[in-house]
CSV table of C-alpha atoms and ligand atoms in Angstrom, one decimal:
chain,number,residue,atom,x,y,z
C,732,UNK,CA,14.7,3.7,1.7
C,733,UNK,CA,13.9,3.7,-2.1
C,734,UNK,CA,10.2,3.9,-3.0
C,735,UNK,CA,9.2,3.3,-6.6
C,736,UNK,CA,5.6,4.0,-7.7
C,737,UNK,CA,4.3,1.4,-10.1
C,738,UNK,CA,0.9,2.9,-10.7
C,739,UNK,CA,-2.4,2.6,-8.8
C,740,UNK,CA,-1.5,1.5,-5.2
C,741,UNK,CA,1.5,-0.6,-6.2
C,742,UNK,CA,5.0,0.3,-4.9
C,743,UNK,CA,8.4,-1.3,-4.9
C,744,UNK,CA,10.3,-0.6,-1.7
C,745,UNK,CA,14.0,-1.3,-1.2
C,746,UNK,CA,16.2,-0.8,1.9
C,747,UNK,CA,19.4,-2.8,2.1
C,748,UNK,CA,18.5,-6.4,1.5
C,749,UNK,CA,14.8,-5.8,2.1
C,750,UNK,CA,13.1,-5.8,-1.3
C,751,UNK,CA,9.3,-5.7,-1.3
C,752,UNK,CA,6.3,-5.0,-3.4
C,753,UNK,CA,3.1,-3.6,-1.9
C,754,UNK,CA,-0.2,-4.4,-3.6
C,755,UNK,CA,1.4,-6.0,-6.7
C,756,UNK,CA,-1.2,-5.1,-9.3
C,757,UNK,CA,0.9,-5.1,-12.5
C,758,UNK,CA,-0.8,-7.2,-15.1
C,759,UNK,CA,-3.9,-5.3,-16.3
C,760,UNK,CA,-2.8,-2.2,-14.4
C,761,UNK,CA,-3.1,0.5,-17.1
C,762,UNK,CA,-0.5,2.6,-15.3
C,763,UNK,CA,2.1,-0.1,-14.9
C,764,UNK,CA,5.0,-0.2,-17.4
C,765,UNK,CA,6.9,-3.1,-15.8
C,766,UNK,CA,5.9,-6.7,-16.0
C,767,UNK,CA,5.6,-9.2,-13.1
C,768,UNK,CA,8.8,-11.0,-14.4
C,769,UNK,CA,10.8,-7.8,-13.9
C,770,UNK,CA,10.9,-8.6,-10.1
C,771,UNK,CA,13.3,-11.5,-9.7
C,772,UNK,CA,14.9,-10.8,-6.3
C,773,UNK,CA,12.1,-9.9,-3.9
C,774,UNK,CA,12.1,-10.8,-0.2
C,775,UNK,CA,8.5,-9.8,0.7
C,776,UNK,CA,5.1,-8.9,-0.8
C,777,UNK,CA,2.5,-7.0,1.2
C,778,UNK,CA,-1.2,-7.4,0.3
C,779,UNK,CA,-3.7,-4.9,1.9
C,780,UNK,CA,-6.9,-6.7,0.9
C,781,UNK,CA,-8.4,-9.2,-1.5
C,782,UNK,CA,-9.5,-7.0,-4.4
C,783,UNK,CA,-7.9,-7.8,-7.7
C,784,UNK,CA,-6.3,-4.4,-8.1
C,785,UNK,CA,-4.3,-5.1,-4.9
C,786,UNK,CA,-3.8,-8.9,-4.7
C,787,UNK,CA,-2.9,-8.6,-8.4
C,788,UNK,CA,0.1,-10.7,-9.3
C,789,UNK,CA,1.0,-11.7,-5.8
C,790,UNK,CA,0.8,-15.5,-6.3
C,791,UNK,CA,2.8,-15.5,-9.6
C,792,UNK,CA,5.5,-13.2,-8.2
C,793,UNK,CA,5.7,-15.1,-4.9
C,794,UNK,CA,6.1,-18.3,-6.8
C,795,UNK,CA,8.8,-17.0,-9.1
C,796,UNK,CA,10.8,-15.2,-6.4
C,797,UNK,CA,10.1,-17.2,-3.2
C,798,UNK,CA,9.1,-13.9,-1.5
C,799,UNK,CA,6.9,-14.2,1.6
C,800,UNK,CA,3.5,-12.6,1.4
C,801,UNK,CA,2.5,-10.6,4.5
C,802,UNK,CA,-1.2,-10.1,4.7
C,803,UNK,CA,-4.2,-10.8,6.9
C,804,UNK,CA,-5.0,-14.3,8.2
C,805,UNK,CA,-7.9,-15.0,5.8
C,806,UNK,CA,-5.9,-14.0,2.6
C,807,UNK,CA,-2.8,-15.8,4.0
C,808,UNK,CA,-4.8,-19.1,4.2
C,809,UNK,CA,-6.2,-18.6,0.7
C,810,UNK,CA,-2.7,-18.0,-0.7
C,811,UNK,CA,-1.0,-20.8,1.1
C,812,UNK,CA,-3.4,-23.2,-0.6
C,813,UNK,CA,-1.9,-22.0,-3.8
C,814,UNK,CA,1.6,-23.0,-2.8
C,815,UNK,CA,3.1,-19.8,-1.7
C,816,UNK,CA,4.6,-18.8,1.7
C,817,UNK,CA,2.5,-16.3,3.6
C,818,UNK,CA,2.9,-14.7,7.0
C,819,UNK,CA,-0.5,-14.0,8.5
C,820,UNK,CA,-1.1,-10.9,10.7
C,821,UNK,CA,-4.1,-9.0,11.8
C,822,UNK,CA,-5.4,-5.5,12.6
C,823,UNK,CA,-3.4,-3.8,15.4
C,824,UNK,CA,-0.7,-6.5,15.4
C,825,UNK,CA,2.9,-5.4,15.3
C,826,UNK,CA,5.7,-8.0,14.6
C,827,UNK,CA,9.4,-8.0,14.3
C,828,UNK,CA,10.9,-9.5,11.1
C,829,UNK,CA,14.6,-9.9,10.3
C,830,UNK,CA,14.4,-6.7,8.1
C,831,UNK,CA,12.5,-4.5,10.7
C,832,UNK,CA,9.0,-4.1,12.1
C,833,UNK,CA,5.5,-4.3,10.5
C,834,UNK,CA,2.2,-3.2,12.1
C,835,UNK,CA,-1.1,-3.9,10.4
C,836,UNK,CA,-3.4,-0.9,10.6
C,837,UNK,CA,-7.2,-0.7,10.1
C,838,UNK,CA,-8.8,0.3,6.8
C,839,UNK,CA,-12.5,1.0,6.1
C,840,UNK,CA,-13.1,-1.0,3.0
C,841,UNK,CA,-14.0,-4.5,1.7
C,842,UNK,CA,-11.7,-7.5,1.0
C,843,UNK,CA,-13.6,-10.0,-1.1
C,844,UNK,CA,-11.4,-12.2,-3.3
C,845,UNK,CA,-12.7,-12.8,-6.8
C,846,UNK,CA,-12.3,-16.5,-7.8
C,847,UNK,CA,-13.8,-18.7,-10.5
C,848,UNK,CA,-16.2,-20.0,-7.9
C,849,UNK,CA,-17.4,-16.4,-7.0
C,850,UNK,CA,-16.4,-14.0,-4.3
C,851,UNK,CA,-14.9,-15.5,-1.2
C,852,UNK,CA,-14.2,-13.8,2.2
C,853,UNK,CA,-10.8,-12.1,2.4
C,854,UNK,CA,-11.1,-11.0,6.0
C,855,UNK,CA,-10.6,-7.3,7.0
C,856,UNK,CA,-8.8,-4.9,4.7
C,857,UNK,CA,-5.7,-3.2,6.2
C,858,UNK,CA,-2.9,-0.8,5.8
C,859,UNK,CA,0.8,-1.4,6.8
C,860,UNK,CA,3.3,0.5,8.9
C,861,UNK,CA,6.7,-0.8,7.7
C,862,UNK,CA,9.8,0.3,9.6
C,863,UNK,CA,13.2,-0.6,8.2
C,864,UNK,CA,16.5,1.0,9.4
C,865,UNK,CA,14.6,3.7,11.3
C,866,UNK,CA,12.6,4.8,8.1
C,867,UNK,CA,8.9,4.4,8.6
C,868,UNK,CA,6.5,4.0,5.7
C,869,UNK,CA,2.7,3.9,5.9
C,870,UNK,CA,0.7,2.4,3.1
C,871,UNK,CA,-3.0,3.0,3.9
C,872,UNK,CA,-4.4,0.4,1.4
C,873,UNK,CA,-7.9,1.2,0.2
C,874,UNK,CA,-9.8,3.1,2.9
C,875,UNK,CA,-12.2,5.8,3.7
C,876,UNK,CA,-11.4,8.5,6.2
C,877,UNK,CA,-11.3,7.1,9.7
C,878,UNK,CA,-10.7,8.5,13.2
C,879,UNK,CA,-8.3,5.6,13.7
C,880,UNK,CA,-5.8,7.6,11.5
C,881,UNK,CA,-5.5,10.1,14.4
C,882,UNK,CA,-3.7,7.3,16.3
C,883,UNK,CA,-0.9,7.3,13.7
C,884,UNK,CA,0.4,10.7,14.6
C,885,UNK,CA,2.6,9.3,17.4
C,886,UNK,CA,4.2,6.9,14.9
C,887,UNK,CA,6.4,9.6,13.4
C,888,UNK,CA,5.8,8.4,9.8
C,889,UNK,CA,8.4,9.5,7.3
C,890,UNK,CA,6.2,8.8,4.2
C,891,UNK,CA,2.5,8.0,3.9
C,892,UNK,CA,0.9,6.6,0.7
C,893,UNK,CA,-2.7,7.4,0.8
C,894,UNK,CA,-5.6,7.0,-1.7
C,895,UNK,CA,-7.2,10.2,-3.1
C,896,UNK,CA,-9.3,8.9,-6.0
C,897,UNK,CA,-12.8,8.8,-4.3
C,898,UNK,CA,-15.6,6.4,-5.2
C,899,UNK,CA,-13.9,3.3,-3.5
C,900,UNK,CA,-11.7,5.3,-1.1
C,901,UNK,CA,-11.1,8.8,0.3
C,902,UNK,CA,-11.3,11.6,-2.2
C,903,UNK,CA,-9.0,14.6,-2.0
C,904,UNK,CA,-11.0,16.5,0.6
C,905,UNK,CA,-11.0,13.5,3.0
C,906,UNK,CA,-7.4,12.6,2.1
C,907,UNK,CA,-6.4,16.2,3.2
C,908,UNK,CA,-8.1,15.5,6.6
C,909,UNK,CA,-6.3,12.2,6.8
C,910,UNK,CA,-2.9,13.8,6.4
C,911,UNK,CA,-3.9,16.3,9.1
C,912,UNK,CA,-4.6,13.3,11.4
C,913,UNK,CA,-1.5,11.2,10.5
C,914,UNK,CA,1.0,14.1,10.3
C,915,UNK,CA,3.6,12.3,8.1
C,916,UNK,CA,6.7,14.1,6.9
C,917,UNK,CA,5.9,13.3,3.3
C,918,UNK,CA,2.8,12.0,1.4
C,919,UNK,CA,2.5,10.2,-1.9
C,920,UNK,CA,-1.1,10.2,-3.3
C,921,UNK,CA,-2.2,6.9,-4.9
C,922,UNK,CA,-5.3,5.1,-6.2
C,923,UNK,CA,-6.4,7.7,-8.7
C,924,UNK,CA,-6.6,8.1,-12.5
C,925,UNK,CA,-6.2,4.3,-13.1
C,926,UNK,CA,-9.8,4.1,-14.2
C,927,UNK,CA,-12.4,6.7,-15.1
C,928,UNK,CA,-14.3,6.3,-11.9
C,929,UNK,CA,-11.3,7.4,-9.8
C,930,UNK,CA,-10.1,10.3,-11.9
C,931,UNK,CA,-8.9,13.3,-9.9
C,932,UNK,CA,-6.3,16.0,-10.0
C,933,UNK,CA,-3.4,15.3,-7.5
C,934,UNK,CA,-2.1,18.8,-7.9
C,935,UNK,CA,-5.2,20.1,-6.0
C,936,UNK,CA,-4.2,17.7,-3.2
C,937,UNK,CA,-0.7,19.0,-3.3
C,938,UNK,CA,-1.8,22.6,-3.2
C,939,UNK,CA,-4.1,22.1,-0.2
C,940,UNK,CA,-2.1,19.9,2.1
C,941,UNK,CA,-0.4,21.7,4.9
C,942,UNK,CA,2.6,20.7,7.1
C,943,UNK,CA,3.5,17.6,5.0
C,944,UNK,CA,5.4,17.6,1.7
C,945,UNK,CA,3.3,16.1,-1.1
C,946,UNK,CA,5.2,14.1,-3.7
C,947,UNK,CA,3.4,13.2,-6.9
C,948,UNK,CA,5.1,10.3,-8.6
C,949,UNK,CA,4.5,9.3,-12.2
C,950,UNK,CA,4.5,5.5,-12.7
C,951,UNK,CA,8.1,4.1,-12.4
C,952,UNK,CA,9.4,7.3,-10.6
C,953,UNK,CA,11.5,6.7,-7.5
C,954,UNK,CA,11.5,8.7,-4.3
C,955,UNK,CA,14.1,8.2,-1.6
C,956,UNK,CA,13.6,8.9,2.1
O,540,LIG,NI1,-10.2,-2.3,-2.9
O,541,LIG,MN1,-8.5,-0.7,-5.0
């Protein structure tokens, strides 16, 4: 499974014919070097919640590629009105797809969608457990530290992407506790240094995490599991 960091919480994931973006915030993402038009053969787009730095370019990319957006029920309804295909799920649900299995996990956060008519309800924020060809990826979305993460240790997660930037999500101290709960083989920190309010030093996270390998990716870098 190939995982490319595109800055902030945005990742491109490829395993065989499965080609997906998670939280496709590319336009206006100060860390992103690619453009939304770069992705022309996607199969799926995962959206963890309605905030602009996660929903991002989901509609435009889904329209240009025909990719199915996997997200919560409320965001799926909002997106389908805009003419894209969405697969609704909800917290705790696990579903088989042709590429593998997806489970929607809880996140402690908000999910309002900014529209021209104001903020509308985007349901509950989430994370995703994505299993393809016996490789299991966890993308936590935006979240604070939660005891629910303790339930993930039995999932045998190969790679966890977790936020460390503080202010809107866990900071380094809480992210270290989260890794202790989740026990993934590897961790990629995300959601930091995109904006001044979430500036932090990922090398401190790397130094302090025990029993999991921390991989710090620069935007566009690829890690394979
Ligand atoms: Ni958010
Ligand atoms: Mn965010």
